[in-house]
Short mmCIF file of C-alpha atoms and ligand atoms in Angstrom, two decimals:
data_model
loop_
_atom_site.label_atom_id
_atom_site.label_comp_id
_atom_site.label_asym_id
_atom_site.label_seq_id
_atom_site.Cartn_x
_atom_site.Cartn_y
_atom_site.Cartn_z
CA MET A 1 0.07 -24.58 -65.64
CA ALA A 2 -2.67 -21.90 -66.27
CA GLU A 3 -4.16 -20.54 -63.16
CA GLU A 4 -7.77 -22.75 -62.77
CA THR A 5 -11.23 -21.81 -60.99
CA GLN A 6 -14.58 -22.50 -60.87
CA PHE A 7 -17.23 -22.27 -63.22
CA GLY A 8 -20.06 -23.71 -61.55
CA PHE A 9 -19.33 -27.52 -61.04
CA SER A 10 -16.59 -27.25 -63.62
CA ARG A 11 -13.11 -26.42 -63.66
CA VAL A 12 -12.09 -23.57 -66.39
CA PRO A 13 -8.94 -21.36 -66.55
CA LEU A 14 -8.94 -18.31 -64.50
CA ALA A 15 -8.79 -16.14 -67.20
CA GLY A 16 -11.91 -17.69 -69.32
CA LYS A 17 -14.54 -17.74 -66.23
CA GLN A 18 -15.49 -14.09 -67.04
CA ALA A 19 -16.31 -14.70 -70.28
CA ARG A 20 -18.50 -17.53 -69.36
CA VAL A 21 -19.97 -15.60 -66.92
CA ASP A 22 -20.66 -12.65 -69.26
CA ALA A 23 -22.61 -15.24 -71.96
CA VAL A 24 -24.65 -16.14 -69.02
CA PHE A 25 -26.04 -12.85 -68.20
CA HIS A 26 -25.90 -11.67 -71.66
CA LYS A 27 -28.27 -14.61 -72.40
CA VAL A 28 -30.71 -14.09 -69.27
CA ALA A 29 -30.79 -10.18 -69.40
CA SER A 30 -34.11 -9.49 -70.93
CA ARG A 31 -35.80 -12.08 -68.42
CA TYR A 32 -33.73 -11.44 -65.34
CA ASP A 33 -36.31 -9.60 -63.54
CA LEU A 34 -39.40 -12.32 -64.06
CA MET A 35 -36.82 -15.22 -63.40
CA ASN A 36 -35.76 -13.79 -60.33
CA ASP A 37 -39.48 -13.80 -59.01
CA LEU A 38 -40.46 -17.06 -60.53
CA MET A 39 -37.24 -18.90 -59.06
CA SER A 40 -37.45 -17.36 -55.56
CA GLY A 41 -41.31 -17.06 -55.28
CA GLY A 42 -40.89 -13.43 -54.87
CA LEU A 43 -38.40 -13.78 -51.74
CA HIS A 44 -35.85 -11.87 -53.50
CA ARG A 45 -37.78 -8.90 -53.04
CA ILE A 46 -37.84 -9.09 -49.45
CA TRP A 47 -34.26 -10.05 -49.22
CA LYS A 48 -33.30 -6.94 -50.94
CA ASP A 49 -35.45 -4.74 -48.73
CA ILE A 50 -34.04 -6.00 -45.85
CA PHE A 51 -30.55 -5.67 -47.31
CA ILE A 52 -31.05 -2.14 -48.31
CA SER A 53 -32.53 -1.23 -44.90
CA ARG A 54 -29.02 -1.20 -43.76
CA VAL A 55 -27.83 1.46 -45.81
CA LYS A 56 -29.38 4.33 -44.87
CA PRO A 57 -28.03 6.93 -46.64
CA SER A 58 -27.84 10.52 -45.09
CA ARG A 59 -30.51 12.58 -46.08
CA LYS A 60 -28.57 16.05 -45.04
CA THR A 61 -25.59 15.52 -46.65
CA ARG A 62 -24.13 14.37 -49.68
CA PHE A 63 -23.93 10.49 -50.04
CA ARG A 64 -22.50 8.44 -52.59
CA HIS A 65 -23.28 4.97 -53.29
CA LEU A 66 -21.98 2.46 -55.53
CA ASP A 67 -23.63 -0.76 -56.49
CA VAL A 68 -21.68 -3.29 -57.87
CA ALA A 69 -22.87 -5.94 -60.21
CA GLY A 70 -25.73 -3.77 -60.31
CA GLY A 71 -27.41 -5.19 -63.35
CA THR A 72 -31.13 -4.10 -63.69
CA GLY A 73 -31.07 -1.58 -61.25
CA ASP A 74 -32.95 -3.59 -58.19
CA ILE A 75 -30.53 -2.25 -55.42
CA ALA A 76 -29.80 1.09 -56.90
CA PHE A 77 -33.61 1.86 -57.20
CA ARG A 78 -33.90 0.80 -53.61
CA VAL A 79 -31.19 3.05 -52.38
CA ALA A 80 -32.59 5.82 -54.36
CA LYS A 81 -35.94 5.82 -52.61
CA ALA A 82 -34.41 5.49 -49.24
CA GLY A 83 -32.24 8.70 -50.35
CA SER A 84 -32.99 12.33 -50.97
CA PRO A 85 -31.80 14.56 -53.84
CA LEU A 86 -28.18 14.81 -51.93
CA THR A 87 -28.22 10.95 -53.11
CA GLU A 88 -25.86 9.66 -55.82
CA VAL A 89 -26.16 6.24 -56.85
CA VAL A 90 -23.47 4.83 -59.38
CA VAL A 91 -24.79 1.28 -60.70
CA LEU A 92 -21.57 -0.89 -62.15
CA ASP A 93 -21.83 -3.92 -64.14
CA ILE A 94 -19.26 -5.61 -66.63
CA ASN A 95 -22.25 -6.41 -68.62
CA ALA A 96 -23.70 -3.89 -71.13
CA ALA A 97 -27.18 -5.93 -71.80
CA MET A 98 -27.73 -6.03 -67.90
CA LEU A 99 -26.96 -2.24 -67.71
CA ASP A 100 -29.29 -1.44 -70.80
CA GLU A 101 -32.30 -3.16 -68.78
CA GLY A 102 -31.07 -0.82 -65.83
CA ARG A 103 -31.37 2.07 -67.80
CA ARG A 104 -34.25 1.40 -69.72
CA ARG A 105 -35.88 0.68 -65.98
CA ALA A 106 -34.53 3.78 -64.59
CA ARG A 107 -36.09 5.85 -67.10
CA VAL A 108 -39.28 4.51 -65.67
CA ALA A 109 -38.61 4.80 -62.44
CA GLU A 110 -36.85 8.00 -62.15
CA ARG A 111 -39.96 10.11 -62.05
CA GLY A 112 -40.21 9.17 -58.68
CA PHE A 113 -36.62 9.48 -57.26
CA ALA A 114 -34.82 12.56 -56.59
CA ALA A 115 -31.44 10.79 -56.36
CA ALA A 116 -28.84 11.10 -59.20
CA PHE A 117 -28.18 7.92 -61.44
CA ASP A 118 -25.00 7.05 -63.18
CA PHE A 119 -24.37 3.64 -64.88
CA VAL A 120 -20.91 2.41 -65.49
CA GLU A 121 -19.58 -0.91 -67.53
CA ALA A 122 -16.70 -1.94 -65.57
CA ASN A 123 -14.95 -4.76 -63.67
CA ALA A 124 -15.66 -4.99 -59.74
CA GLU A 125 -11.69 -6.27 -60.01
CA GLU A 126 -10.98 -3.05 -61.24
CA LEU A 127 -13.17 0.01 -60.04
CA PRO A 128 -12.72 3.04 -62.38
CA PHE A 129 -12.73 5.08 -59.20
CA ALA A 130 -10.63 7.33 -57.03
CA ASP A 131 -9.59 5.80 -53.69
CA ASP A 132 -11.95 6.85 -50.68
CA SER A 133 -14.72 8.15 -52.95
CA PHE A 134 -18.06 6.41 -51.70
CA ASP A 135 -19.83 6.18 -48.62
CA ALA A 136 -21.42 2.74 -49.21
CA TYR A 137 -20.89 -0.30 -51.30
CA THR A 138 -23.32 -2.87 -52.19
CA ILE A 139 -22.94 -5.99 -54.48
CA ALA A 140 -25.95 -8.24 -54.16
CA PHE A 141 -25.98 -11.82 -55.98
CA GLY A 142 -22.36 -10.75 -57.56
CA ILE A 143 -19.62 -11.36 -55.89
CA ARG A 144 -19.95 -15.49 -56.71
CA ASN A 145 -19.69 -14.47 -60.11
CA VAL A 146 -16.29 -12.41 -59.85
CA PRO A 147 -13.34 -14.82 -60.70
CA ARG A 148 -11.26 -13.07 -58.39
CA ILE A 149 -13.38 -12.77 -55.31
CA ASP A 150 -10.32 -11.28 -53.21
CA LYS A 151 -9.12 -8.80 -55.93
CA ALA A 152 -12.77 -7.36 -55.77
CA LEU A 153 -13.07 -7.09 -52.07
CA ALA A 154 -9.50 -5.21 -51.87
CA GLU A 155 -11.20 -2.69 -54.63
CA ALA A 156 -14.11 -2.32 -52.49
CA HIS A 157 -12.19 -1.52 -49.59
CA ARG A 158 -10.17 1.15 -51.85
CA VAL A 159 -12.92 3.09 -52.92
CA LEU A 160 -14.90 3.37 -49.74
CA ARG A 161 -13.84 6.40 -47.70
CA ARG A 162 -12.94 6.23 -44.08
CA GLY A 163 -16.26 5.41 -42.10
CA GLY A 164 -17.73 3.95 -45.47
CA LYS A 165 -19.70 0.24 -45.34
CA PHE A 166 -19.34 -2.62 -47.05
CA LEU A 167 -22.64 -4.87 -47.62
CA CYS A 168 -22.83 -8.12 -49.75
CA LEU A 169 -26.11 -9.95 -50.25
CA GLU A 170 -25.42 -13.28 -51.52
CA PHE A 171 -26.63 -16.95 -51.92
CA SER A 172 -25.15 -18.94 -48.88
CA ASN A 173 -25.30 -22.57 -47.15
CA VAL A 174 -28.47 -23.49 -45.84
CA ASN A 175 -27.74 -24.65 -42.26
CA VAL A 176 -31.83 -25.82 -41.11
CA PRO A 177 -31.95 -29.87 -41.12
CA ILE A 178 -34.89 -30.66 -43.65
CA LEU A 179 -34.65 -26.99 -45.30
CA ASP A 180 -31.10 -27.98 -46.36
CA ARG A 181 -32.45 -31.21 -48.25
CA LEU A 182 -35.57 -29.56 -49.71
CA TYR A 183 -33.73 -26.76 -51.18
CA GLU A 184 -31.01 -28.76 -52.54
CA ALA A 185 -34.06 -30.81 -54.38
CA TYR A 186 -35.52 -27.44 -55.61
CA SER A 187 -32.20 -26.16 -56.72
CA PHE A 188 -30.95 -28.99 -58.85
CA ARG A 189 -34.57 -30.01 -59.98
CA VAL A 190 -37.18 -27.08 -60.24
CA ILE A 191 -34.61 -24.31 -61.26
CA PRO A 192 -33.22 -25.80 -64.39
CA LEU A 193 -36.72 -27.03 -65.29
CA ILE A 194 -37.94 -23.14 -64.80
CA GLY A 195 -34.95 -21.94 -66.84
CA ARG A 196 -35.82 -24.56 -69.82
CA LEU A 197 -40.06 -24.24 -69.55
CA VAL A 198 -39.93 -20.02 -69.23
CA ALA A 199 -36.25 -18.87 -70.69
CA GLY A 200 -36.03 -21.82 -73.35
CA ASP A 201 -32.63 -22.53 -71.79
CA GLU A 202 -31.74 -24.34 -68.75
CA LYS A 203 -27.59 -24.21 -69.00
CA PRO A 204 -27.65 -20.36 -67.41
CA TYR A 205 -29.67 -21.90 -64.66
CA ARG A 206 -27.85 -24.67 -64.05
CA TYR A 207 -24.77 -22.27 -63.77
CA LEU A 208 -26.55 -20.33 -61.17
CA VAL A 209 -27.21 -23.12 -58.86
CA GLU A 210 -23.69 -24.83 -59.33
CA SER A 211 -22.11 -21.81 -58.52
CA ILE A 212 -24.22 -21.04 -55.35
CA ALA A 213 -22.97 -24.63 -53.99
CA ARG A 214 -19.58 -23.78 -55.13
CA PHE A 215 -19.56 -20.17 -53.21
CA PRO A 216 -17.66 -20.34 -49.48
CA ASP A 217 -19.95 -20.58 -46.47
CA ALA A 218 -21.15 -17.63 -44.27
CA GLU A 219 -18.24 -18.27 -41.92
CA SER A 220 -15.33 -18.51 -44.33
CA PHE A 221 -16.58 -15.53 -46.50
CA CYS A 222 -16.65 -13.35 -43.45
CA GLY A 223 -12.87 -14.21 -43.25
CA ASN A 224 -12.44 -12.86 -46.54
CA ILE A 225 -14.26 -9.76 -45.94
CA ALA A 226 -12.03 -9.28 -42.52
CA GLY A 227 -9.01 -10.41 -44.94
CA ALA A 228 -9.63 -7.29 -46.90
CA GLY A 229 -9.23 -5.23 -44.13
CA PHE A 230 -12.69 -4.41 -43.41
CA GLU A 231 -13.45 -4.09 -39.78
CA ARG A 232 -16.00 -5.53 -37.58
CA ALA A 233 -16.86 -7.76 -40.44
CA SER A 234 -20.16 -9.99 -39.76
CA PHE A 235 -22.84 -11.68 -41.07
CA THR A 236 -26.68 -12.50 -40.81
CA ARG A 237 -28.29 -15.11 -42.49
CA LEU A 238 -32.04 -15.06 -43.62
CA SER A 239 -34.47 -17.79 -44.53
CA GLY A 240 -32.42 -20.63 -42.99
CA GLY A 241 -29.12 -19.51 -44.65
CA ILE A 242 -30.33 -19.42 -48.29
CA VAL A 243 -28.82 -16.22 -48.40
CA ALA A 244 -26.66 -14.09 -46.07
CA ILE A 245 -26.07 -10.24 -45.88
CA HIS A 246 -22.35 -9.82 -44.69
CA SER A 247 -20.98 -6.39 -43.87
CA GLY A 248 -17.88 -4.29 -42.95
CA TRP A 249 -16.61 -0.76 -42.24
CA LYS A 250 -13.50 0.99 -43.61
CA LEU A 251 -12.20 2.55 -40.27
N1 LIG B 1 -27.33 -7.32 -58.18
C1 LIG B 1 -28.34 -7.43 -59.13
C2 LIG B 1 -29.75 -7.88 -58.27
O1 LIG B 1 -29.47 -8.31 -57.18
O2 LIG B 1 -30.64 -8.46 -59.15
C3 LIG B 1 -27.90 -8.40 -60.14
C4 LIG B 1 -27.19 -9.49 -60.03
S1 LIG B 1 -27.02 -10.66 -61.18
C5 LIG B 1 -27.07 -12.38 -60.47
C6 LIG B 1 -25.09 -10.71 -61.11
C7 LIG B 1 -24.35 -9.75 -61.79
O3 LIG B 1 -23.29 -9.58 -61.61
C8 LIG B 1 -24.82 -9.74 -63.34
O4 LIG B 1 -25.28 -8.12 -63.67
C9 LIG B 1 -23.11 -9.50 -63.93
O5 LIG B 1 -23.24 -9.10 -65.37
C10 LIG B 1 -22.21 -9.12 -62.93
N2 LIG B 1 -21.27 -9.35 -62.95
C11 LIG B 1 -20.56 -10.74 -63.07
N3 LIG B 1 -18.75 -10.29 -63.06
C12 LIG B 1 -19.11 -9.09 -62.50
C13 LIG B 1 -17.55 -8.56 -62.52
N4 LIG B 1 -16.61 -9.04 -62.56
N5 LIG B 1 -17.79 -7.19 -62.30
C14 LIG B 1 -18.95 -6.73 -62.30
N6 LIG B 1 -20.24 -7.20 -62.61
C15 LIG B 1 -20.21 -8.62 -62.68
#
């Protein structure tokens, strides 16, 4: 029997998940940034700022940064802002529509940045880069969409140089009583409704909520990161566990 995986709450053949995920992000690409602001009440900007404060690009030597599932460039632009003319940021995404939005935003944004950008269409499970070629790897709100998470983690480990840092920002498990109930109600009732009213389609937003509920809890995911070979794997919960930052080092 064909291997299966989760697509939100549904079981789908492993080989078919990526095409479904791609269809979701193709549909939402042009409204992605607006919807992020609406659904998180602007909180995603704060989470991303905290996340990027952990990258600390060197300003004295060449710093190569890879942002996987980089979509419309939110993380890449923050790294560029923290960096210098010696910073090179590669934004990688499997979805051409999301990358087009990122390129469009970079043309507006790059005037203020000294860092160099490159946009690459590829799969997190098969990175088209040499071993040991990046100083840092980030993935924000991306890993839960990847069908073979362990393969993506192994690739992250492969392309980082020794001493390189892995950082992941992802929705996680709320572990604060009452907040967990409120969050669940908000996720399953309000988010699909915002999707219907603003984007005219609730299906992609229902997938979003279901995929969050299905993603492993922070402790288990930390185990996956250590299992991929990263040292000092750890995590920090933000906003009561709505999201978590996981990190590890290739040593
Ligand atoms: N990182 C951005 C942010 O924080 O705003 C975008 C996150 S968006 C929720 C998820 C992104 O993951 C989409 O752009 C999607 O195309 C991308 N994605 C899904 N599966 C992928 C894969 N296998 N490899 C690379 N990118 C993937």
